[in-house]
Amino acid sequence: MSTINTTSAAAAADSPDNATLSEALRLAELGFYVFPCKPGAKIPLTKNGFKSATCDPDQIRAWWTRCPDANLAVATEGFLALDIDGAENPYLADEARAASVSAFPQSRTPRGGRHFLMAQPVGRPVRNSAGQLAEHVDIRANGGYIVVAPSVVGGKAYQWETPLLIGADSLPPMPDWLEAALDSLKSGKRKRRGGPIPEGRRNSELTSRAGRMRRAGLDESQIAEQILQMNRAECQPPLEEEEVRKIAASTMRYESDAAAATARIIVAPDEARVTDEALAAMVADPDIYSRGTRLVRVVRAGLGSKSLQGGLVITDLPIASLREKMSRRIEFVKIGPEGEVIVVHPPDWCVKQADSRAQWPEFRELVAISDVPVLRPDGSVHQSAGYDPVTGVLYAPTCEFPLVPDSPTVDDVIEATTHMVELVCDFRFVEPCHRSAFFAALLSVVGRFAFDGPAPMFVFDANVRGAGKTLLAFVAATIAIGPGVGTSGYVESDEEMRKQITSKLIEGHRLVILDNLPGRVGCPSLDRVLTTTTWTDRILGKSESATLPATAVWFATGNNVVLMADTARRVVPIRIEVLDENPEDRAGFKHPDLLRFVRENRATLLCACLTWLSAYIRVGKPSLGLQPFGSFEGWSDTVRSAVVHAGFEDPCAGRAQLAEDSDRARDELFGVLDGLRKFDPRDRGIVVADMLASLYSTSTEAPDDLTVRLRAAIEAAVGSRPGQAPTARQVGNFFRANRKRVVAGMHLDNDSSEKSSRGTVWHVRRNEVPPV
């Protein structure tokens, strides 16, 4: 409903001449729930129809301030209105009946009909009905409403013939004859006209039934379908189809008594049609989206949640919520034998069928939620709050962002990159390519929906704790996602990692940070999510699977991270090194509180990222001849190339060293395992301190070949100088970091029940099924 914020409207509403507002306030004071209808009509002005009815005088004044000419309606909740249509209606021709309601509050309608107001029987609520008591006699009760004086319809006004001067809880009780008639209807004792409809009555009977359906809110096609069935089944002989359709069309000149905003669906045995119509009606619900094979909604996360994107998360739409939404948006009805329209609950089978469709082409596909403007594949930026049909992203801003220029210039890009360079000036990147990799990590999250295919994982690696790797990751996350970004731990179990991935994707996270990685990282589930854009997995706690967009960007942080070979090829490293003895004590930074600086300047920094990427896309993404990056072509052609095009090093230049390190680590572990197996051929167990004492004996005898080879393997693995004995702690840490890592069918393990006064007892185990 449009809002009218004009002085004249407010004056008209507050004017003592506004009789409708005065009457609305009077009825509300008596305890009646009122609401406005469209001027000159019986159609509610409020979005939720009679469900918006209230006794609140401030709300009532607000309604009539917006629309001073609105008609007045009363929701018939807790009482009943006997609605008799037409001045000549014979329903009260019986003098005893007429006398029993003569003193009731009574309203005359513009067409000469009458509304008699009375109390409902205690403990026996009455439902609405149309034409069930008699021709053109309806009941308005719970879930209904009536239009009252001084409303005007068709140029004529409603009038109180017997004034309404008492509250809803003081209305006179329903007369016995009416209560008995309603009981008869409820128990099914009312008799239908018997036999077929003969010539001479066919047209009038079908017209009467069609009129009931129209007053109940059915449209022309629904009415035509119903009376065509009645014509074929009851009329002898049936009328021509064209004549029946004319009857349906003729009813459309009458206004419906029901709210126009509610869809009406006729429940019948053709279940597929009912479910199709229900889903078609639900498409207009602004809170329902599709995501993969599920219907979903967006909710605000609870207090203390580590949710991203402004506190909003994506959740499955529970079937109970789907039913509730159907009941709000759809009126399900059944057609009685004489055309009476009976309102029913949403059928269980309809709700379940709708929930289990698994394909939702009519609904908006929700890929993600973003609280920042969304970059599109053509370089344009979605900057207005709301759903973006191009990317499938819901933009829900939590602060105001400057507008990104439609056609960024070279100067715009220079300014944007200057911001980025200045931002990280205090970090000690090992090589220029690692700074470029940070820019690529940030741009990957900001521009995730501007390219097809997956994005690589960015590993923020450092030589020691306190070097700033986690801070650097949070700088990127705060700009792209917002403050308060949470982290997740890396789990070595592939099963647990799979569950964690599924959970993150279900909630629609755009960025996942795996913090404080252990010495070695890699598992099949992580490898899989990094090279796909669609993830299918079983939903935790349910016996069903979900297929989800896998568009999250993955960050990871750690010290001297070693990656499994399959994971390493999916990673872009960001390496920083600090050689200070106490890195955390460093001072003299340009931005002493960097995260505070980022939070205060987030809008400017985010706009700079969008400008940088948009500019490169707008000039046509010229080819730069970069070495291909398998599985990540879309990312490489957009984000990686945008960084290089701006004059920076290739973000992927550090990957060669990463791959070399990953392969070397495997070889080093193999050397240690092979040497340990020969050192302890009977598998009695190895204690690190005892082993080192044996390998580095002070004996003057030359060491044998096995000792020399095992010494060299251990020294290379733990990083000690050649020929210098490593400490027991160094070797123990290496053993623990590589526990159960399989190389050539062997792995290190220990048994907590096996005790030794000199330390943990280690064994080299062979896998029962060696790897192929």
C-alpha atoms as one frame of an Amber mdcrd trajectory, in Angstrom:
protein
   0.000   0.000   0.000   1.422   3.361  -0.953   2.190   5.887   1.748   0.797
   9.400   1.443   2.887  11.846   3.388   1.067  15.043   2.527  -0.160  17.794
   4.801  -3.580  17.763   3.147  -4.012  14.051   3.837  -3.126  14.456   7.493
  -5.464  17.410   7.809  -8.284  15.474   6.193  -7.788  12.552   8.552  -7.745
  14.737  11.667 -10.643  16.878  10.476 -13.866  16.565  12.524 -15.600  16.121
   9.153 -13.901  12.761   8.583 -16.827  10.670   9.732 -15.191   7.388   8.731
 -12.184   7.911  10.983 -14.434   9.016  13.850 -16.568   5.897  13.434 -13.479
   3.691  13.260 -12.185   5.135  16.527 -15.635   4.747  18.153 -15.897   1.083
  17.166 -12.341   0.423  18.317 -13.162   1.912  21.706 -16.068  -0.549  21.934
 -13.599  -3.405  21.358 -14.162  -4.072  17.657 -11.141  -4.699  15.430 -11.214
  -2.388  12.403  -9.149  -1.851   9.240  -9.405   0.255   6.043 -10.704  -0.846
   2.637 -10.090   0.774  -0.718 -12.205   3.893  -1.346 -15.521   2.915  -2.913
 -14.806  -0.831  -2.558 -14.787  -3.753  -0.141 -11.180  -4.776  -0.825  -8.753
  -4.329   2.108  -6.081  -1.674   1.784  -3.713  -3.423   4.186  -1.234  -6.013
   2.951  -2.589  -8.781   5.196  -6.255  -7.930   4.807  -8.470  -8.444   7.855
  -5.480  -9.956   9.684  -4.215  -6.380  10.121  -7.363  -5.330  12.014  -6.669
  -3.525  15.289  -8.125  -1.482  18.171  -4.995   0.686  18.383  -6.114   4.327
  17.843  -2.640   5.428  16.689  -2.585   2.793  13.959  -6.142   3.664  12.936
  -5.281   7.363  12.644  -2.183   6.448  10.627  -4.290   4.446   8.172  -6.766
   7.226   7.562  -3.955   9.791   7.408  -2.554   7.864   4.483  -5.934   7.417
   2.831  -8.667   9.699   4.248 -11.302   8.340   1.815 -10.838   4.716   2.832
 -13.904   2.634   3.591 -14.293   1.055   7.045 -14.423  -2.687   7.755 -14.750
  -4.721  10.964 -13.145  -8.142  11.408 -15.792 -10.584  12.664 -13.556 -12.181
  15.279 -15.419 -13.375  18.366 -18.853 -12.480  17.042 -21.052 -13.314  14.078
 -22.760 -11.362  11.308 -25.786 -12.851   9.547 -25.384 -11.476   6.014 -28.644
 -11.432   4.013 -28.218 -10.212   0.447 -30.910  -8.279  -1.430 -33.831  -6.130
  -0.306 -36.393  -8.803  -1.282 -34.625 -11.793   0.253 -37.327 -14.008   1.894
 -35.064 -15.570   4.519 -36.677 -13.585   7.361 -40.213 -13.736   6.002 -41.103
 -15.864   9.013 -42.375 -13.364  11.603 -40.931 -15.267  14.570 -37.482 -15.310
  13.003 -37.664 -11.634  12.121 -38.793 -10.710  15.622 -35.937 -12.677  17.240
 -33.299 -10.461  15.580 -35.168  -7.183  15.295 -33.384  -5.637  18.270 -29.952
  -6.811  17.174 -27.433  -4.210  15.900 -28.370  -4.079  12.226 -26.705  -2.527
   9.177 -28.233  -1.963   5.726 -25.931  -2.442   2.730 -25.927  -0.254  -0.421
 -27.839  -2.985  -2.328 -30.545  -3.333   0.318 -29.120  -6.324   2.154 -28.756
  -6.493   5.914 -26.096  -7.483   8.469 -27.323  -8.667  11.889 -24.609  -8.732
  14.582 -24.730 -11.265  17.419 -22.516 -13.274  19.787 -21.141 -16.674  18.879
 -22.158 -19.629  21.076 -19.785 -20.002  24.034 -17.133 -22.623  23.335 -18.498
 -23.305  19.858 -16.750 -21.035  17.329 -18.569 -20.583  14.026 -16.886 -20.611
  10.621 -17.669 -18.512   7.588 -20.073 -19.911   5.030 -21.569 -18.690   1.774
 -25.050 -19.720   0.612 -25.233 -22.777   2.848 -28.147 -21.612   4.985 -30.134
 -20.386   1.977 -29.767 -18.540  -1.323 -27.780 -15.326  -0.785 -27.499 -15.877
   2.968 -23.966 -15.951   4.379 -22.311 -16.203   7.759 -19.388 -13.879   8.585
 -17.501 -15.128  11.653 -13.906 -15.974  12.606 -11.695 -15.287   9.606 -14.160
 -12.911   7.942 -15.190  -9.273   7.949 -18.010  -6.877   7.049 -17.947  -3.356
   5.637 -19.875  -0.898   7.813 -21.232   2.660   7.808 -20.380   5.269   6.690
 -18.540   3.399   3.900 -19.669   3.963   0.317 -19.790   1.308  -2.452 -21.243
   1.952  -5.890 -22.130   5.507  -4.889 -24.379   4.362  -2.039 -23.586   4.287
   1.673 -23.910   1.658   4.373 -26.243   2.721   7.214 -26.892   1.549  10.762
 -30.636   0.832  11.030 -30.219  -0.310  14.640 -27.149   1.501  15.976 -24.149
  -0.438  17.269 -23.730   0.994  20.767 -22.413  -2.025  22.690 -19.098  -3.852
  22.719 -18.360  -7.121  20.960 -18.547  -9.008  24.259 -22.039  -7.595  24.963
 -23.785  -8.554  21.706 -27.034 -10.511  22.062 -26.810 -14.294  21.820 -27.577
 -16.157  18.624 -31.262 -17.168  18.373 -32.027 -20.853  18.858 -33.368 -21.361
  15.328 -30.118 -20.037  13.779 -27.966 -22.130  16.102 -29.963 -25.206  15.122
 -29.599 -24.386  11.443 -25.820 -24.078  11.801 -25.665 -27.335  13.746 -27.631
 -28.998  10.964 -25.094 -27.764   8.431 -22.205 -28.963  10.563 -23.654 -32.471
  10.907 -24.465 -32.664   7.203 -28.255 -32.873   7.721 -29.105 -30.174   5.194
 -30.809 -31.710   2.186 -29.735 -31.031  -1.345 -32.191 -30.536  -4.074 -32.755
 -34.030  -5.387 -32.257 -35.355  -8.903 -30.766 -33.818 -12.018 -31.207 -30.172
 -12.996 -33.918 -30.096 -15.721 -34.350 -27.728 -18.644 -35.727 -24.419 -17.511
 -33.614 -24.405 -14.342 -30.148 -25.152 -15.735 -29.085 -21.564 -16.416 -30.459
 -20.104 -13.192 -29.027 -22.900 -11.019 -25.545 -22.662 -12.513 -25.684 -18.857
 -12.313 -26.628 -19.062  -8.637 -23.775 -21.429  -7.855 -21.318 -19.325  -9.877
 -22.422 -16.250  -7.927 -21.599 -17.937  -4.639 -18.155 -18.820  -5.901 -17.560
 -15.270  -7.109 -18.571 -13.750  -3.792 -16.140 -16.128  -2.092 -13.303 -14.780
  -4.246 -12.897 -17.312  -7.086 -11.789 -15.971 -10.465 -13.409 -16.601 -13.846
 -11.293 -19.616 -14.837 -11.868 -21.330 -11.467 -15.615 -20.714 -11.620 -15.807
 -21.939 -15.222 -13.979 -25.158 -14.373 -16.341 -25.937 -11.498 -19.664 -25.192
 -13.190 -18.539 -27.046 -16.338 -18.136 -30.157 -14.161 -21.533 -29.534 -12.550
 -23.105 -29.026 -15.973 -21.778 -32.342 -17.280 -22.737 -34.247 -14.121 -26.161
 -32.763 -13.253 -27.790 -30.819 -16.098 -30.207 -32.827 -18.255 -29.290 -32.319
 -20.998 -26.045 -30.356 -20.411 -25.789 -26.794 -21.680 -23.339 -25.972 -24.444
 -19.858 -25.310 -23.099 -19.816 -21.784 -24.563 -23.030 -20.915 -22.704 -21.585
 -22.191 -19.404 -18.441 -20.121 -19.923 -20.641 -17.049 -20.501 -22.271 -17.689
 -17.123 -18.834 -17.715 -15.488 -17.855 -14.519 -17.308 -21.070 -12.769 -16.276
 -20.252 -13.159 -12.585 -17.122 -11.051 -12.950 -19.150  -7.838 -12.989 -19.697
  -8.359  -9.255 -17.063  -7.489  -6.676 -15.610 -10.274  -4.576 -16.293 -10.044
  -0.855 -12.848 -11.539  -0.147  -9.482  -9.779  -0.005  -7.901  -9.586  -3.427
  -4.391 -10.111  -2.054  -5.069 -13.775  -1.155  -4.698 -16.488  -3.788  -7.473
 -19.064  -3.813  -6.912 -22.645  -4.795  -9.630 -25.232  -5.200  -8.711 -28.498
  -3.506  -9.646 -31.487  -5.625  -8.282 -34.977  -6.411  -5.911 -33.639  -9.112
  -3.119 -33.159  -6.565  -0.407 -32.174  -9.063  -2.475 -29.184 -10.192  -3.144
 -28.083  -6.598   0.563 -28.283  -5.701   1.577 -26.473  -8.898  -0.827 -23.623
  -8.125   0.314 -23.465  -4.508   3.966 -23.148  -5.520   3.059 -20.552  -8.150
   1.347 -18.496  -5.436   4.302 -18.869  -3.067   6.773 -17.516  -5.633   5.647
 -14.011  -4.660   6.735 -14.541  -1.045   9.771 -12.275  -0.633  11.278 -14.474
   2.080  11.494 -17.771   0.172  14.376 -18.738  -2.134  15.659 -21.923  -3.704
  19.174 -23.182  -3.122  20.235 -26.342  -4.865  17.568 -28.923  -4.088  16.091
 -27.072  -1.104  13.760 -24.191  -0.336  15.533 -21.803   2.015  15.048 -18.584
   3.947  17.367 -15.923   5.356  17.388 -15.478   9.137  19.406 -13.443  11.572
  21.869 -15.529  13.541  21.545 -15.783  17.284  23.571 -13.827  19.794  27.185
 -14.945  19.877  27.055 -16.607  16.472  30.146 -16.426  14.289  27.948 -15.769
  11.275  29.286 -13.637   8.497  27.482 -11.351   6.012  26.029  -8.957   8.570
  24.697 -11.587  10.970  22.454 -13.214   8.339  22.546 -16.903   7.526  20.768
 -19.161   5.062  18.696 -21.985   6.551  16.361 -24.601   5.140  12.709 -23.578
   5.155  11.089 -25.965   7.687   7.991 -27.722   6.428   5.994 -26.204   9.294
   7.031 -22.710   8.151   6.101 -23.567   4.562   2.629 -24.597   5.764   2.304
 -21.387   7.789   3.316 -19.262   4.814   0.826 -21.115   2.602  -1.947 -20.402
   5.089  -1.083 -16.685   5.039  -0.798 -16.335   1.273  -3.309 -18.889  -0.017
  -6.930 -19.635   0.792  -7.562 -23.322   0.081 -11.215 -24.031  -0.633 -13.474
 -26.920  -1.517 -16.610 -26.529  -3.620 -19.810 -27.941  -2.115 -22.495 -29.671
  -4.183 -24.465 -26.450  -4.737 -21.519 -24.161  -5.351 -20.868 -23.213  -1.751
 -17.220 -22.389  -1.115 -15.775 -24.010   2.014 -12.444 -22.787   3.367 -10.123
 -25.629   4.435  -6.654 -25.960   5.940  -3.649 -26.375   3.591  -3.766 -30.098
   2.755  -0.897 -32.063   4.315  -0.227 -33.847   1.052   0.071 -30.526  -0.772
   2.605 -29.130   1.728   4.682 -32.323   1.635   4.643 -32.501  -2.167   5.705
 -28.871  -2.423   8.518 -29.409   0.069   9.865 -32.473  -1.745   9.850 -31.179
  -5.331  13.684 -30.706  -5.232  13.525 -28.523  -8.347  12.442 -24.917  -8.071
  12.682 -23.130 -11.439  10.031 -20.579 -10.403  11.799 -19.463  -7.230  14.775
 -17.144  -7.013  18.045 -19.056  -6.691  19.967 -17.792  -3.650  23.696 -18.285
  -4.120  24.886 -16.216  -1.157  24.272 -13.217   1.094  26.554 -10.197   0.915
  26.651  -7.055   3.028  28.824  -5.342   0.391  28.024  -4.334  -3.219  28.202
  -7.270  -5.622  30.502  -7.313  -8.658  28.936  -8.953 -11.717  30.689 -10.853
 -14.529  30.346  -7.878 -16.913  32.094  -5.540 -14.468  28.957  -3.722 -13.360
  28.224  -3.498  -9.652  24.905  -4.274  -7.943  24.764  -1.414  -5.432  21.064
  -1.316  -4.422  19.926  -3.320  -1.405  18.014  -6.443  -2.346  18.275  -9.559
  -4.471  20.434  -9.446  -7.609  19.016 -11.774 -10.291  22.270 -11.667 -12.289
  24.459 -13.227  -9.594  21.809 -14.744  -7.320  23.204 -12.796  -4.345  21.096
 -11.028  -1.727  22.734  -7.671  -0.957  21.923  -6.675   2.641  24.182  -3.700
   3.498  25.074  -2.967   7.108  26.672   0.396   6.342  26.796   2.927   3.519
  29.321   2.425   0.718  30.484   5.018  -1.811  29.269   4.422  -5.354  31.669
   2.534  -7.586  32.158   4.388 -10.901  30.452   2.789 -13.912  33.565   3.164
 -16.064  36.675   3.344 -13.862  39.621   5.261 -15.336  43.342   4.577 -15.086
  43.559   7.205 -12.364  40.803   5.411 -10.449  42.803   2.164 -10.578  46.035
   3.886  -9.505  44.232   5.388  -6.528  42.704   2.002  -5.643  46.001   0.102
  -5.807  47.755   2.831  -3.829  45.281   2.234  -1.009  46.084  -1.492  -1.099
  49.860  -1.066  -1.123  49.738   1.398   1.748  47.467  -0.981   3.690  50.103
  -3.769   3.906  53.257  -1.669   4.048  54.168  -3.012   7.519  54.165  -6.717
   6.525  57.428  -8.466   5.585  56.487 -10.511   2.539  59.198 -12.954   1.477
  58.799 -12.132  -2.206  56.762  -9.515  -4.140  54.566 -12.354  -5.426  53.380
 -13.002  -1.866  52.102  -9.442  -1.556  50.365  -9.921  -4.911  48.859 -13.127
  -3.539  47.373 -11.148  -0.637  45.781  -8.717  -3.101  44.408 -11.715  -5.020
  43.002 -13.244  -1.827  41.144 -10.047  -0.968  39.896  -9.523  -4.520  38.752
 -13.161  -4.723  36.253 -12.669  -1.892  35.118  -9.232  -3.068  34.748 -10.363
  -6.688  33.684 -13.986  -6.126  30.559 -13.686  -8.269  32.336 -12.033 -11.189
  33.997 -15.246 -12.412  32.939 -18.829 -13.086  34.540 -21.849 -11.512  36.276
 -22.320  -8.164  38.857 -20.140  -6.424  42.090 -21.539  -4.921  42.734 -21.619
  -1.188  45.017 -18.897   0.161  47.469 -20.049   2.835  48.814 -17.266   5.062
  52.139 -18.785   6.142  54.871 -17.463   8.434  58.165 -18.651   9.836  57.283
 -17.927  13.489  54.325 -17.046  15.649  53.644 -13.337  15.973  54.758 -12.568
  12.427  51.264 -11.268  11.513  49.848 -13.993   9.259  46.484 -14.227  11.072
  46.259 -10.447  11.263  46.817 -10.274   7.513  44.031 -12.801   6.923  41.685
 -10.812   9.145  42.498  -7.604   7.288  41.238  -9.178   4.062  38.239 -10.743
   5.809  37.206  -7.511   7.534  37.253  -5.575   4.265  35.416  -8.224   2.243
  33.012  -9.635   4.852  32.968  -7.254   7.785  34.208  -7.092  11.396  33.720
  -9.983  13.764  34.706 -12.693  11.284  34.972 -16.098  12.949  37.459 -18.870
  12.332  37.307 -22.638  12.185  39.857 -25.234  13.183  41.407 -27.680  10.765
  40.488 -31.281  11.609  42.652 -34.155  10.457  39.709 -36.535  10.062  38.396
 -36.366   6.523  34.919 -37.312   7.773  34.863 -34.411  10.241  36.232 -31.998
   7.628  33.468 -33.065   5.232  30.827 -32.315   7.877  32.382 -28.917   8.594
  32.419 -28.022   4.902  28.769 -28.998   4.468  27.753 -26.963   7.507  29.525
 -23.853   6.214  28.008 -24.155   2.752  24.489 -24.728   4.087  24.739 -21.478
   6.058  25.956 -19.650   2.945  29.334 -18.440   4.217  31.285 -16.520   1.589
  34.602 -16.943   3.404  35.928 -19.719   5.647  39.142 -19.234   7.641  40.966
 -22.336   8.890  43.164 -20.950  11.632  46.410 -22.291  13.094  46.994 -25.218
  10.761  49.047 -28.160  12.045  52.341 -29.086  10.451  50.865 -30.941   7.497
  47.552 -30.276   5.796  45.441 -32.022   3.203  42.492 -34.393   2.870  40.133
 -35.536   0.096  37.161 -33.446   1.246  39.171 -30.223   1.339  40.676 -31.031
  -2.044  37.193 -31.648  -3.459  35.579 -28.430  -2.215  38.473 -26.371  -3.619
  37.900 -27.594  -7.183  34.108 -27.555  -7.467  31.270 -25.048  -7.478  28.592
 -27.582  -6.461  28.762 -29.663  -3.305  26.542 -32.666  -2.558  26.586 -34.263
   0.858  24.317 -35.779   3.478  22.752 -33.242   5.841  23.955 -33.750   9.403
  21.290 -35.461  11.491  19.112 -36.328   8.488  18.893 -39.237   6.075  18.854
 -36.957   3.064  21.412 -35.160   0.943  21.671 -31.557  -0.171  23.239 -30.105
  -3.287  24.639 -26.640  -2.588  26.562 -23.848  -4.324  30.220 -24.129  -3.272
  31.229 -20.512  -3.794  32.992 -19.871  -0.488  36.597 -18.683  -0.631  38.952
 -20.538   1.739  41.753 -18.968   3.796  44.145 -20.875   6.047  46.822 -19.691
   8.470  49.784 -21.468  10.039  53.505 -21.518  10.666  55.729 -23.363   8.197
  52.725 -25.144   6.759  53.459 -28.282   4.772  50.751 -29.321   2.321  49.983
 -32.702   0.895  50.789 -32.762  -2.790  47.124 -32.889  -3.927  46.243 -29.935
  -1.702  49.343 -27.959  -2.663  48.266 -27.721  -6.296  45.051 -26.007  -5.143
  46.784 -23.348  -3.044  48.242 -19.874  -3.542  50.779 -19.155  -0.756  51.148
 -15.851   1.097  54.444 -16.084   2.982  55.757 -13.572   5.507  58.966 -13.898
   7.521  60.150 -12.048  10.616  63.653 -12.715  11.906  63.247 -10.798  15.167
  63.709 -12.909  18.290  60.363 -11.651  19.713  58.189 -10.695  16.724  55.256
  -9.691  18.906  57.349  -6.915  20.497  57.975  -5.053  17.237  57.022  -1.356
  17.084  57.124   1.588  14.693  54.233   0.522  12.476  52.472   3.013  10.236
  49.166   1.560  11.469  49.718   0.415  15.072  46.096  -0.771  15.311  45.599
  -2.028  11.773  42.230  -3.717  12.268  40.805  -0.536  13.757  42.104   1.395
  10.748  40.471  -1.171   8.426  37.135  -0.999  10.245  37.088   2.795  10.124
  38.021   2.879   6.415  36.268  -0.288   5.291  33.904   1.430   2.857  36.759
   3.195   1.039  38.936   0.066   0.911  36.055  -2.102  -0.320  35.215   0.434
  -3.019  38.884   0.401  -4.080  38.773  -3.392  -4.535  35.585  -3.205  -6.611
  37.035  -0.405  -8.719  40.248  -2.370  -9.376  38.425  -5.487 -10.560  35.668
  -3.637 -12.417  38.207  -1.640 -14.403  40.006  -4.752 -15.627  36.756  -6.458
 -16.625  35.463  -3.299 -18.331  38.505  -3.092 -20.620  37.779  -6.605 -21.856
  40.109  -8.676 -19.630  43.049  -8.595 -22.074  45.147 -11.768 -22.183  48.473
 -11.451 -20.372  50.008 -14.773 -21.404  50.119 -16.131 -17.856  50.956 -19.766
 -17.229  47.692 -21.769 -16.995  46.412 -22.680 -13.535  44.441 -25.899 -13.989
  40.947 -26.045 -12.415  41.051 -22.292 -11.716  40.864 -20.803 -15.196  37.983
 -18.416 -14.411  39.756 -17.084 -11.326  43.038 -16.773 -13.212  41.445 -14.874
 -16.111  39.785 -12.381 -13.743  41.382 -11.936 -10.321  44.928 -13.087 -11.002
  45.091 -11.199 -14.287  43.648  -8.018 -12.718  46.530  -8.015 -10.221  49.176
  -8.497 -12.922  47.497  -6.000 -15.265  47.860  -3.352 -12.528  51.647  -3.825
 -12.563  52.176  -6.297  -9.733  53.948  -9.660  -9.692  52.054 -12.805 -10.634
  50.248 -14.004  -7.451  50.925 -17.586  -8.521  54.705 -17.181  -8.793  55.158
 -18.647  -5.303  53.366 -21.876  -6.180  56.444 -23.491  -7.735  58.323 -23.356
  -4.428  55.212 -24.597  -2.619  54.979 -27.646  -4.867  58.672 -28.334  -4.428
  58.369 -28.089  -0.641  55.373 -30.427  -0.573  57.125 -33.110  -2.641  60.345
 -32.719  -0.665  58.471 -33.163   2.621  57.070 -36.460   1.403  60.506 -37.650
   0.342  61.984 -36.615   3.691  59.312 -38.517   5.585  59.902 -41.595   3.454
  63.624 -41.440   4.253  62.882 -41.304   7.981  60.299 -44.121   7.897  62.503
 -46.389   5.797  65.477 -45.772   8.094  63.441 -46.342  11.275  62.055 -49.598
   9.924  65.594 -50.881   9.349  66.783 -49.440  12.675  64.086 -51.446  14.519
  63.519 -54.506  12.274  61.735 -56.511  15.040  59.394 -53.610  15.887  60.247
 -53.503  19.572  59.531 -49.762  19.598  61.642 -46.629  19.367  62.156 -44.020
  22.094  63.468 -40.802  20.551  66.080 -40.079  23.230  67.476 -43.641  23.058
  67.543 -43.580  19.269  69.454 -40.284  19.157  71.942 -41.571  21.755  72.614
 -44.591  19.555  72.821 -42.623  16.272  75.095 -39.942  17.673  77.303 -42.154
  19.847  80.664 -40.771  20.944  82.311 -44.002  19.871  85.466 -43.602  17.801
  84.305 -46.275  15.406  83.019 -45.137  12.054  79.208 -45.299  11.864  77.681
 -47.927   9.628  75.712 -47.105   6.466  72.294 -47.381   8.169  73.318 -44.904
  10.872  74.638 -42.425   8.338  71.482 -42.598   6.215  69.076 -42.335   9.159
  71.046 -39.412  10.621  70.854 -37.560   7.291  67.142 -38.259   6.898  66.294
 -36.993  10.391  68.499 -33.896  10.070  66.846 -32.974   6.757  63.370 -33.601
   8.120  63.692 -31.471  11.261  65.896 -28.781   9.699  69.054 -29.155  11.786
  72.484 -28.575  10.310  74.080 -31.564   8.550  76.135 -33.592  11.043  74.633
 -31.781  14.036  72.498 -33.874  16.344  68.951 -32.566  16.588  67.260 -32.299
  19.962  64.830 -34.924  21.207  62.122 -32.223  21.198  62.713 -31.441  17.494
  62.458 -35.077  16.511  59.484 -35.709  18.808  57.598 -32.766  17.287  58.324
 -34.117  13.814  57.057 -37.556  14.775  53.859 -36.115  16.255  53.241 -33.861
  13.225  53.528 -36.872  10.907  51.743 -39.457  13.026  49.681 -41.761  10.799
  50.699 -39.952   7.628  51.077 -42.768   5.095  54.015 -42.831   2.691  54.775
 -45.916   0.591  52.482 -48.022   2.761  54.188 -47.021   6.033  53.288 -44.658
   8.853  54.418 -43.663  12.339  52.214 -44.419  15.335  52.315 -44.792  19.105
  50.238 -46.524  21.727  49.315 -44.506  24.821  49.178 -47.726  26.856  52.821
 -48.505  26.067  54.872 -46.722  28.715  58.569 -45.878  28.967  60.340 -43.779
  31.553  62.372 -42.178  28.757  59.447 -41.025  26.597  56.860 -42.068  24.013
  57.399 -45.398  22.255  57.060 -45.120  18.459  56.521 -47.834  15.846  56.671
 -47.914  12.083  53.479 -49.617  10.945  52.701 -51.064   7.590  49.225 -50.554
   6.093  47.226 -53.714   5.583  46.328 -52.587   2.089  49.269 -50.732   0.538
  48.316 -47.778  -1.660  48.204 -48.425  -5.395
